[in-house]
């Protein structure tokens, strides 16, 4: 049966800050029937800021919910299917500026969205592109900032960039025995070579004590992907294997 498209949009200027994490930290967040996914024996967690552009839900543009920022904390999993492994992501938290987005995602889909003030800037010079995302919690602005070359390049096959950007499924922990699965379709992205970056996040306040260790951690890598049009397909529940 062909799955229905739930959401169409563009994801643009995805700023990805990637850290190594002890797998034990993520085990409580691991959805039923999924396994942690590793690259070069490393377990990753990423902070990702980007723009939703020209967003349509079930084919409709909802006023004030067409263009907006999202900042999420995510990690990488795989699910063993009859045709092999599906590689996906699990979101620890997704921050957006509109309460209606949070209400729908949390109530209907069991996600962990939070509504906070957000902002972004994209600035071009003759040689560089500067992208920044910010979100405000408990009176403090948290920010991600990157300065890159202006021309994007292709992602190398088998690279860390490919691992981070090409997980095409989302998995959500509904309960100890139920997991929601949905597909995200998009073409292969390009990335901008990074010149410098700044991370200013109060991790304990934003993401809780389990992720306070990231405050003093050095990112393994930072990417800026151009993004593309995307489609999020209607989700389904994973069934208990007999």
PDB file of N, CA and C in Angstrom, residues 86-155:
ATOM      1  N   UNK A  86      16.893  -0.636   8.135  1.00  0.00           N
ATOM      2  CA  UNK A  86      16.512   0.743   7.862  1.00  0.00           C
ATOM      3  C   UNK A  86      17.288   1.624   8.843  1.00  0.00           C
ATOM      4  N   UNK A  87      17.888   2.676   8.323  1.00  0.00           N
ATOM      5  CA  UNK A  87      18.684   3.570   9.174  1.00  0.00           C
ATOM      6  C   UNK A  87      17.895   4.834   9.448  1.00  0.00           C
ATOM      7  N   UNK A  88      17.812   5.207  10.723  1.00  0.00           N
ATOM      8  CA  UNK A  88      16.962   6.327  11.094  1.00  0.00           C
ATOM      9  C   UNK A  88      17.526   7.163  12.225  1.00  0.00           C
ATOM     10  N   UNK A  89      16.727   8.136  12.647  1.00  0.00           N
ATOM     11  CA  UNK A  89      17.107   9.019  13.747  1.00  0.00           C
ATOM     12  C   UNK A  89      16.026   8.988  14.822  1.00  0.00           C
ATOM     13  N   UNK A  90      16.461   9.300  16.033  1.00  0.00           N
ATOM     14  CA  UNK A  90      15.552   9.477  17.170  1.00  0.00           C
ATOM     15  C   UNK A  90      15.817  10.863  17.740  1.00  0.00           C
ATOM     16  N   UNK A  91      14.753  11.612  17.992  1.00  0.00           N
ATOM     17  CA  UNK A  91      14.893  12.970  18.496  1.00  0.00           C
ATOM     18  C   UNK A  91      14.736  12.988  20.018  1.00  0.00           C
ATOM     19  N   UNK A  92      15.730  13.539  20.679  1.00  0.00           N
ATOM     20  CA  UNK A  92      15.633  13.771  22.128  1.00  0.00           C
ATOM     21  C   UNK A  92      14.696  14.947  22.391  1.00  0.00           C
ATOM     22  N   UNK A  93      14.871  16.005  21.610  1.00  0.00           N
ATOM     23  CA  UNK A  93      14.003  17.188  21.734  1.00  0.00           C
ATOM     24  C   UNK A  93      14.036  17.951  20.427  1.00  0.00           C
ATOM     25  N   UNK A  94      12.877  18.527  20.061  1.00  0.00           N
ATOM     26  CA  UNK A  94      12.762  19.368  18.874  1.00  0.00           C
ATOM     27  C   UNK A  94      12.155  20.701  19.298  1.00  0.00           C
ATOM     28  N   UNK A  95      12.889  21.773  19.066  1.00  0.00           N
ATOM     29  CA  UNK A  95      12.472  23.110  19.492  1.00  0.00           C
ATOM     30  C   UNK A  95      11.943  23.872  18.283  1.00  0.00           C
ATOM     31  N   UNK A  96      10.742  24.439  18.421  1.00  0.00           N
ATOM     32  CA  UNK A  96      10.096  25.212  17.364  1.00  0.00           C
ATOM     33  C   UNK A  96       9.446  26.446  17.986  1.00  0.00           C
ATOM     34  N   UNK A  97       9.122  27.469  17.173  1.00  0.00           N
ATOM     35  CA  UNK A  97       8.595  28.713  17.733  1.00  0.00           C
ATOM     36  C   UNK A  97       7.082  28.779  17.850  1.00  0.00           C
ATOM     37  N   UNK A  98       6.340  27.782  17.330  1.00  0.00           N
ATOM     38  CA  UNK A  98       4.879  27.857  17.294  1.00  0.00           C
ATOM     39  C   UNK A  98       4.243  26.790  18.175  1.00  0.00           C
ATOM     40  N   UNK A  99       3.395  27.171  19.135  1.00  0.00           N
ATOM     41  CA  UNK A  99       2.799  26.180  20.038  1.00  0.00           C
ATOM     42  C   UNK A  99       1.918  25.159  19.343  1.00  0.00           C
ATOM     43  N   UNK A 100       1.297  25.518  18.223  1.00  0.00           N
ATOM     44  CA  UNK A 100       0.449  24.556  17.516  1.00  0.00           C
ATOM     45  C   UNK A 100       1.277  23.383  16.987  1.00  0.00           C
ATOM     46  N   UNK A 101       2.509  23.661  16.539  1.00  0.00           N
ATOM     47  CA  UNK A 101       3.391  22.589  16.083  1.00  0.00           C
ATOM     48  C   UNK A 101       3.692  21.624  17.218  1.00  0.00           C
ATOM     49  N   UNK A 102       3.975  22.172  18.375  1.00  0.00           N
ATOM     50  CA  UNK A 102       4.281  21.357  19.549  1.00  0.00           C
ATOM     51  C   UNK A 102       3.079  20.524  19.961  1.00  0.00           C
ATOM     52  N   UNK A 103       1.917  21.131  19.967  1.00  0.00           N
ATOM     53  CA  UNK A 103       0.702  20.426  20.389  1.00  0.00           C
ATOM     54  C   UNK A 103       0.412  19.237  19.480  1.00  0.00           C
ATOM     55  N   UNK A 104       0.465  19.459  18.169  1.00  0.00           N
ATOM     56  CA  UNK A 104       0.166  18.381  17.232  1.00  0.00           C
ATOM     57  C   UNK A 104       1.200  17.261  17.339  1.00  0.00           C
ATOM     58  N   UNK A 105       2.486  17.633  17.349  1.00  0.00           N
ATOM     59  CA  UNK A 105       3.548  16.623  17.360  1.00  0.00           C
ATOM     60  C   UNK A 105       3.540  15.802  18.641  1.00  0.00           C
ATOM     61  N   UNK A 106       3.364  16.470  19.768  1.00  0.00           N
ATOM     62  CA  UNK A 106       3.408  15.755  21.042  1.00  0.00           C
ATOM     63  C   UNK A 106       2.156  14.926  21.280  1.00  0.00           C
ATOM     64  N   UNK A 107       0.996  15.478  20.915  1.00  0.00           N
ATOM     65  CA  UNK A 107      -0.274  14.796  21.203  1.00  0.00           C
ATOM     66  C   UNK A 107      -0.533  13.649  20.240  1.00  0.00           C
ATOM     67  N   UNK A 108      -0.347  13.888  18.948  1.00  0.00           N
ATOM     68  CA  UNK A 108      -0.690  12.884  17.943  1.00  0.00           C
ATOM     69  C   UNK A 108       0.429  11.903  17.649  1.00  0.00           C
ATOM     70  N   UNK A 109       1.689  12.350  17.799  1.00  0.00           N
ATOM     71  CA  UNK A 109       2.792  11.514  17.340  1.00  0.00           C
ATOM     72  C   UNK A 109       3.774  11.127  18.444  1.00  0.00           C
ATOM     73  N   UNK A 110       3.532  11.576  19.668  1.00  0.00           N
ATOM     74  CA  UNK A 110       4.378  11.173  20.776  1.00  0.00           C
ATOM     75  C   UNK A 110       5.782  11.734  20.744  1.00  0.00           C
ATOM     76  N   UNK A 111       5.987  12.806  19.976  1.00  0.00           N
ATOM     77  CA  UNK A 111       7.305  13.434  19.909  1.00  0.00           C
ATOM     78  C   UNK A 111       7.541  14.306  21.143  1.00  0.00           C
ATOM     79  N   UNK A 112       8.768  14.801  21.278  1.00  0.00           N
ATOM     80  CA  UNK A 112       9.111  15.659  22.407  1.00  0.00           C
ATOM     81  C   UNK A 112       9.477  17.054  21.885  1.00  0.00           C
ATOM     82  N   UNK A 113       8.453  17.775  21.435  1.00  0.00           N
ATOM     83  CA  UNK A 113       8.635  19.152  20.966  1.00  0.00           C
ATOM     84  C   UNK A 113       8.524  20.118  22.138  1.00  0.00           C
ATOM     85  N   UNK A 114       9.211  21.252  22.000  1.00  0.00           N
ATOM     86  CA  UNK A 114       9.096  22.340  22.978  1.00  0.00           C
ATOM     87  C   UNK A 114       8.993  23.654  22.220  1.00  0.00           C
ATOM     88  N   UNK A 115       8.105  24.532  22.672  1.00  0.00           N
ATOM     89  CA  UNK A 115       7.928  25.841  22.051  1.00  0.00           C
ATOM     90  C   UNK A 115       8.794  26.868  22.762  1.00  0.00           C
ATOM     91  N   UNK A 116       9.700  27.496  22.026  1.00  0.00           N
ATOM     92  CA  UNK A 116      10.573  28.535  22.557  1.00  0.00           C
ATOM     93  C   UNK A 116      10.753  29.622  21.499  1.00  0.00           C
ATOM     94  N   UNK A 117      11.098  30.847  21.902  1.00  0.00           N
ATOM     95  CA  UNK A 117      11.458  31.853  20.905  1.00  0.00           C
ATOM     96  C   UNK A 117      12.687  31.396  20.116  1.00  0.00           C
ATOM     97  N   UNK A 118      12.643  31.567  18.793  1.00  0.00           N
ATOM     98  CA  UNK A 118      13.767  31.179  17.935  1.00  0.00           C
ATOM     99  C   UNK A 118      14.092  32.314  16.975  1.00  0.00           C
ATOM    100  N   UNK A 119      15.276  32.227  16.381  1.00  0.00           N
ATOM    101  CA  UNK A 119      15.683  33.220  15.389  1.00  0.00           C
ATOM    102  C   UNK A 119      16.770  32.611  14.512  1.00  0.00           C
ATOM    103  N   UNK A 120      17.017  33.249  13.368  1.00  0.00           N
ATOM    104  CA  UNK A 120      18.107  32.801  12.511  1.00  0.00           C
ATOM    105  C   UNK A 120      18.611  33.962  11.681  1.00  0.00           C
ATOM    106  N   UNK A 121      19.848  33.844  11.205  1.00  0.00           N
ATOM    107  CA  UNK A 121      20.405  34.780  10.219  1.00  0.00           C
ATOM    108  C   UNK A 121      21.225  33.989   9.211  1.00  0.00           C
ATOM    109  N   UNK A 122      21.076  34.361   7.933  1.00  0.00           N
ATOM    110  CA  UNK A 122      21.924  33.855   6.862  1.00  0.00           C
ATOM    111  C   UNK A 122      22.560  35.080   6.205  1.00  0.00           C
ATOM    112  N   UNK A 123      23.888  35.144   6.190  1.00  0.00           N
ATOM    113  CA  UNK A 123      24.581  36.316   5.673  1.00  0.00           C
ATOM    114  C   UNK A 123      25.658  35.889   4.688  1.00  0.00           C
ATOM    115  N   UNK A 124      25.662  36.498   3.513  1.00  0.00           N
ATOM    116  CA  UNK A 124      26.678  36.204   2.498  1.00  0.00           C
ATOM    117  C   UNK A 124      27.635  37.375   2.352  1.00  0.00           C
ATOM    118  N   UNK A 125      28.926  37.071   2.174  1.00  0.00           N
ATOM    119  CA  UNK A 125      29.927  38.053   1.771  1.00  0.00           C
ATOM    120  C   UNK A 125      30.462  37.625   0.410  1.00  0.00           C
ATOM    121  N   UNK A 126      31.525  38.260  -0.036  1.00  0.00           N
ATOM    122  CA  UNK A 126      32.084  37.891  -1.337  1.00  0.00           C
ATOM    123  C   UNK A 126      32.592  36.453  -1.351  1.00  0.00           C
ATOM    124  N   UNK A 127      33.085  35.969  -0.208  1.00  0.00           N
ATOM    125  CA  UNK A 127      33.719  34.660  -0.167  1.00  0.00           C
ATOM    126  C   UNK A 127      33.064  33.668   0.797  1.00  0.00           C
ATOM    127  N   UNK A 128      32.278  34.165   1.746  1.00  0.00           N
ATOM    128  CA  UNK A 128      31.794  33.281   2.806  1.00  0.00           C
ATOM    129  C   UNK A 128      30.286  33.361   2.985  1.00  0.00           C
ATOM    130  N   UNK A 129      29.769  32.338   3.648  1.00  0.00           N
ATOM    131  CA  UNK A 129      28.378  32.268   4.066  1.00  0.00           C
ATOM    132  C   UNK A 129      28.374  32.070   5.580  1.00  0.00           C
ATOM    133  N   UNK A 130      27.617  32.898   6.300  1.00  0.00           N
ATOM    134  CA  UNK A 130      27.498  32.773   7.751  1.00  0.00           C
ATOM    135  C   UNK A 130      26.064  32.430   8.096  1.00  0.00           C
ATOM    136  N   UNK A 131      25.881  31.359   8.846  1.00  0.00           N
ATOM    137  CA  UNK A 131      24.549  30.898   9.244  1.00  0.00           C
ATOM    138  C   UNK A 131      24.514  30.768  10.763  1.00  0.00           C
ATOM    139  N   UNK A 132      23.451  31.302  11.357  1.00  0.00           N
ATOM    140  CA  UNK A 132      23.294  31.210  12.818  1.00  0.00           C
ATOM    141  C   UNK A 132      21.851  30.895  13.167  1.00  0.00           C
ATOM    142  N   UNK A 133      21.676  30.023  14.165  1.00  0.00           N
ATOM    143  CA  UNK A 133      20.363  29.711  14.728  1.00  0.00           C
ATOM    144  C   UNK A 133      20.407  29.958  16.224  1.00  0.00           C
ATOM    145  N   UNK A 134      19.293  30.505  16.747  1.00  0.00           N
ATOM    146  CA  UNK A 134      19.225  30.778  18.177  1.00  0.00           C
ATOM    147  C   UNK A 134      17.874  30.409  18.754  1.00  0.00           C
ATOM    148  N   UNK A 135      17.884  30.071  20.037  1.00  0.00           N
ATOM    149  CA  UNK A 135      16.641  29.784  20.760  1.00  0.00           C
ATOM    150  C   UNK A 135      16.822  30.212  22.211  1.00  0.00           C
ATOM    151  N   UNK A 136      15.752  30.739  22.781  1.00  0.00           N
ATOM    152  CA  UNK A 136      15.827  31.365  24.100  1.00  0.00           C
ATOM    153  C   UNK A 136      15.101  30.526  25.137  1.00  0.00           C
ATOM    154  N   UNK A 137      15.827  30.172  26.211  1.00  0.00           N
ATOM    155  CA  UNK A 137      15.220  29.426  27.313  1.00  0.00           C
ATOM    156  C   UNK A 137      15.699  30.001  28.639  1.00  0.00           C
ATOM    157  N   UNK A 138      14.748  30.223  29.530  1.00  0.00           N
ATOM    158  CA  UNK A 138      15.039  30.792  30.854  1.00  0.00           C
ATOM    159  C   UNK A 138      15.874  32.059  30.743  1.00  0.00           C
ATOM    160  N   UNK A 139      15.493  32.898  29.777  1.00  0.00           N
ATOM    161  CA  UNK A 139      16.109  34.209  29.629  1.00  0.00           C
ATOM    162  C   UNK A 139      17.437  34.239  28.907  1.00  0.00           C
ATOM    163  N   UNK A 140      17.949  33.067  28.459  1.00  0.00           N
ATOM    164  CA  UNK A 140      19.252  33.017  27.799  1.00  0.00           C
ATOM    165  C   UNK A 140      19.099  32.555  26.359  1.00  0.00           C
ATOM    166  N   UNK A 141      19.757  33.269  25.444  1.00  0.00           N
ATOM    167  CA  UNK A 141      19.800  32.840  24.053  1.00  0.00           C
ATOM    168  C   UNK A 141      20.916  31.815  23.869  1.00  0.00           C
ATOM    169  N   UNK A 142      20.562  30.681  23.334  1.00  0.00           N
ATOM    170  CA  UNK A 142      21.516  29.651  22.931  1.00  0.00           C
ATOM    171  C   UNK A 142      21.726  29.781  21.429  1.00  0.00           C
ATOM    172  N   UNK A 143      22.966  29.568  20.957  1.00  0.00           N
ATOM    173  CA  UNK A 143      23.228  29.797  19.533  1.00  0.00           C
ATOM    174  C   UNK A 143      24.153  28.741  18.946  1.00  0.00           C
ATOM    175  N   UNK A 144      23.930  28.493  17.660  1.00  0.00           N
ATOM    176  CA  UNK A 144      24.840  27.753  16.791  1.00  0.00           C
ATOM    177  C   UNK A 144      25.234  28.686  15.663  1.00  0.00           C
ATOM    178  N   UNK A 145      26.528  28.772  15.362  1.00  0.00           N
ATOM    179  CA  UNK A 145      26.994  29.683  14.321  1.00  0.00           C
ATOM    180  C   UNK A 145      28.078  28.989  13.512  1.00  0.00           C
ATOM    181  N   UNK A 146      28.039  29.189  12.197  1.00  0.00           N
ATOM    182  CA  UNK A 146      29.057  28.603  11.337  1.00  0.00           C
ATOM    183  C   UNK A 146      29.388  29.574  10.214  1.00  0.00           C
ATOM    184  N   UNK A 147      30.668  29.617   9.838  1.00  0.00           N
ATOM    185  CA  UNK A 147      31.144  30.377   8.684  1.00  0.00           C
ATOM    186  C   UNK A 147      31.720  29.369   7.700  1.00  0.00           C
ATOM    187  N   UNK A 148      31.239  29.409   6.455  1.00  0.00           N
ATOM    188  CA  UNK A 148      31.645  28.421   5.454  1.00  0.00           C
ATOM    189  C   UNK A 148      32.054  29.097   4.151  1.00  0.00           C
ATOM    190  N   UNK A 149      32.622  28.294   3.257  1.00  0.00           N
ATOM    191  CA  UNK A 149      32.774  28.738   1.872  1.00  0.00           C
ATOM    192  C   UNK A 149      31.395  28.909   1.247  1.00  0.00           C
ATOM    193  N   UNK A 150      31.306  29.696   0.181  1.00  0.00           N
ATOM    194  CA  UNK A 150      30.005  29.973  -0.433  1.00  0.00           C
ATOM    195  C   UNK A 150      29.527  28.866  -1.359  1.00  0.00           C
ATOM    196  N   UNK A 151      30.432  28.035  -1.830  1.00  0.00           N
ATOM    197  CA  UNK A 151      30.060  27.020  -2.812  1.00  0.00           C
ATOM    198  C   UNK A 151      29.989  25.650  -2.153  1.00  0.00           C
ATOM    199  N   UNK A 152      28.833  24.969  -2.224  1.00  0.00           N
ATOM    200  CA  UNK A 152      28.726  23.631  -1.633  1.00  0.00           C
ATOM    201  C   UNK A 152      29.413  22.578  -2.491  1.00  0.00           C
ATOM    202  N   UNK A 153      29.733  21.447  -1.854  1.00  0.00           N
ATOM    203  CA  UNK A 153      30.405  20.345  -2.547  1.00  0.00           C
ATOM    204  C   UNK A 153      29.622  19.059  -2.297  1.00  0.00           C
ATOM    205  N   UNK A 154      29.850  18.063  -3.151  1.00  0.00           N
ATOM    206  CA  UNK A 154      29.174  16.781  -2.998  1.00  0.00           C
ATOM    207  C   UNK A 154      29.680  16.033  -1.766  1.00  0.00           C
ATOM    208  N   UNK A 155      28.805  15.224  -1.185  1.00  0.00           N
ATOM    209  CA  UNK A 155      29.174  14.382  -0.058  1.00  0.00           C
ATOM    210  C   UNK A 155      29.849  13.116  -0.579  1.00  0.00           C
TER     211      UNK A 155
END
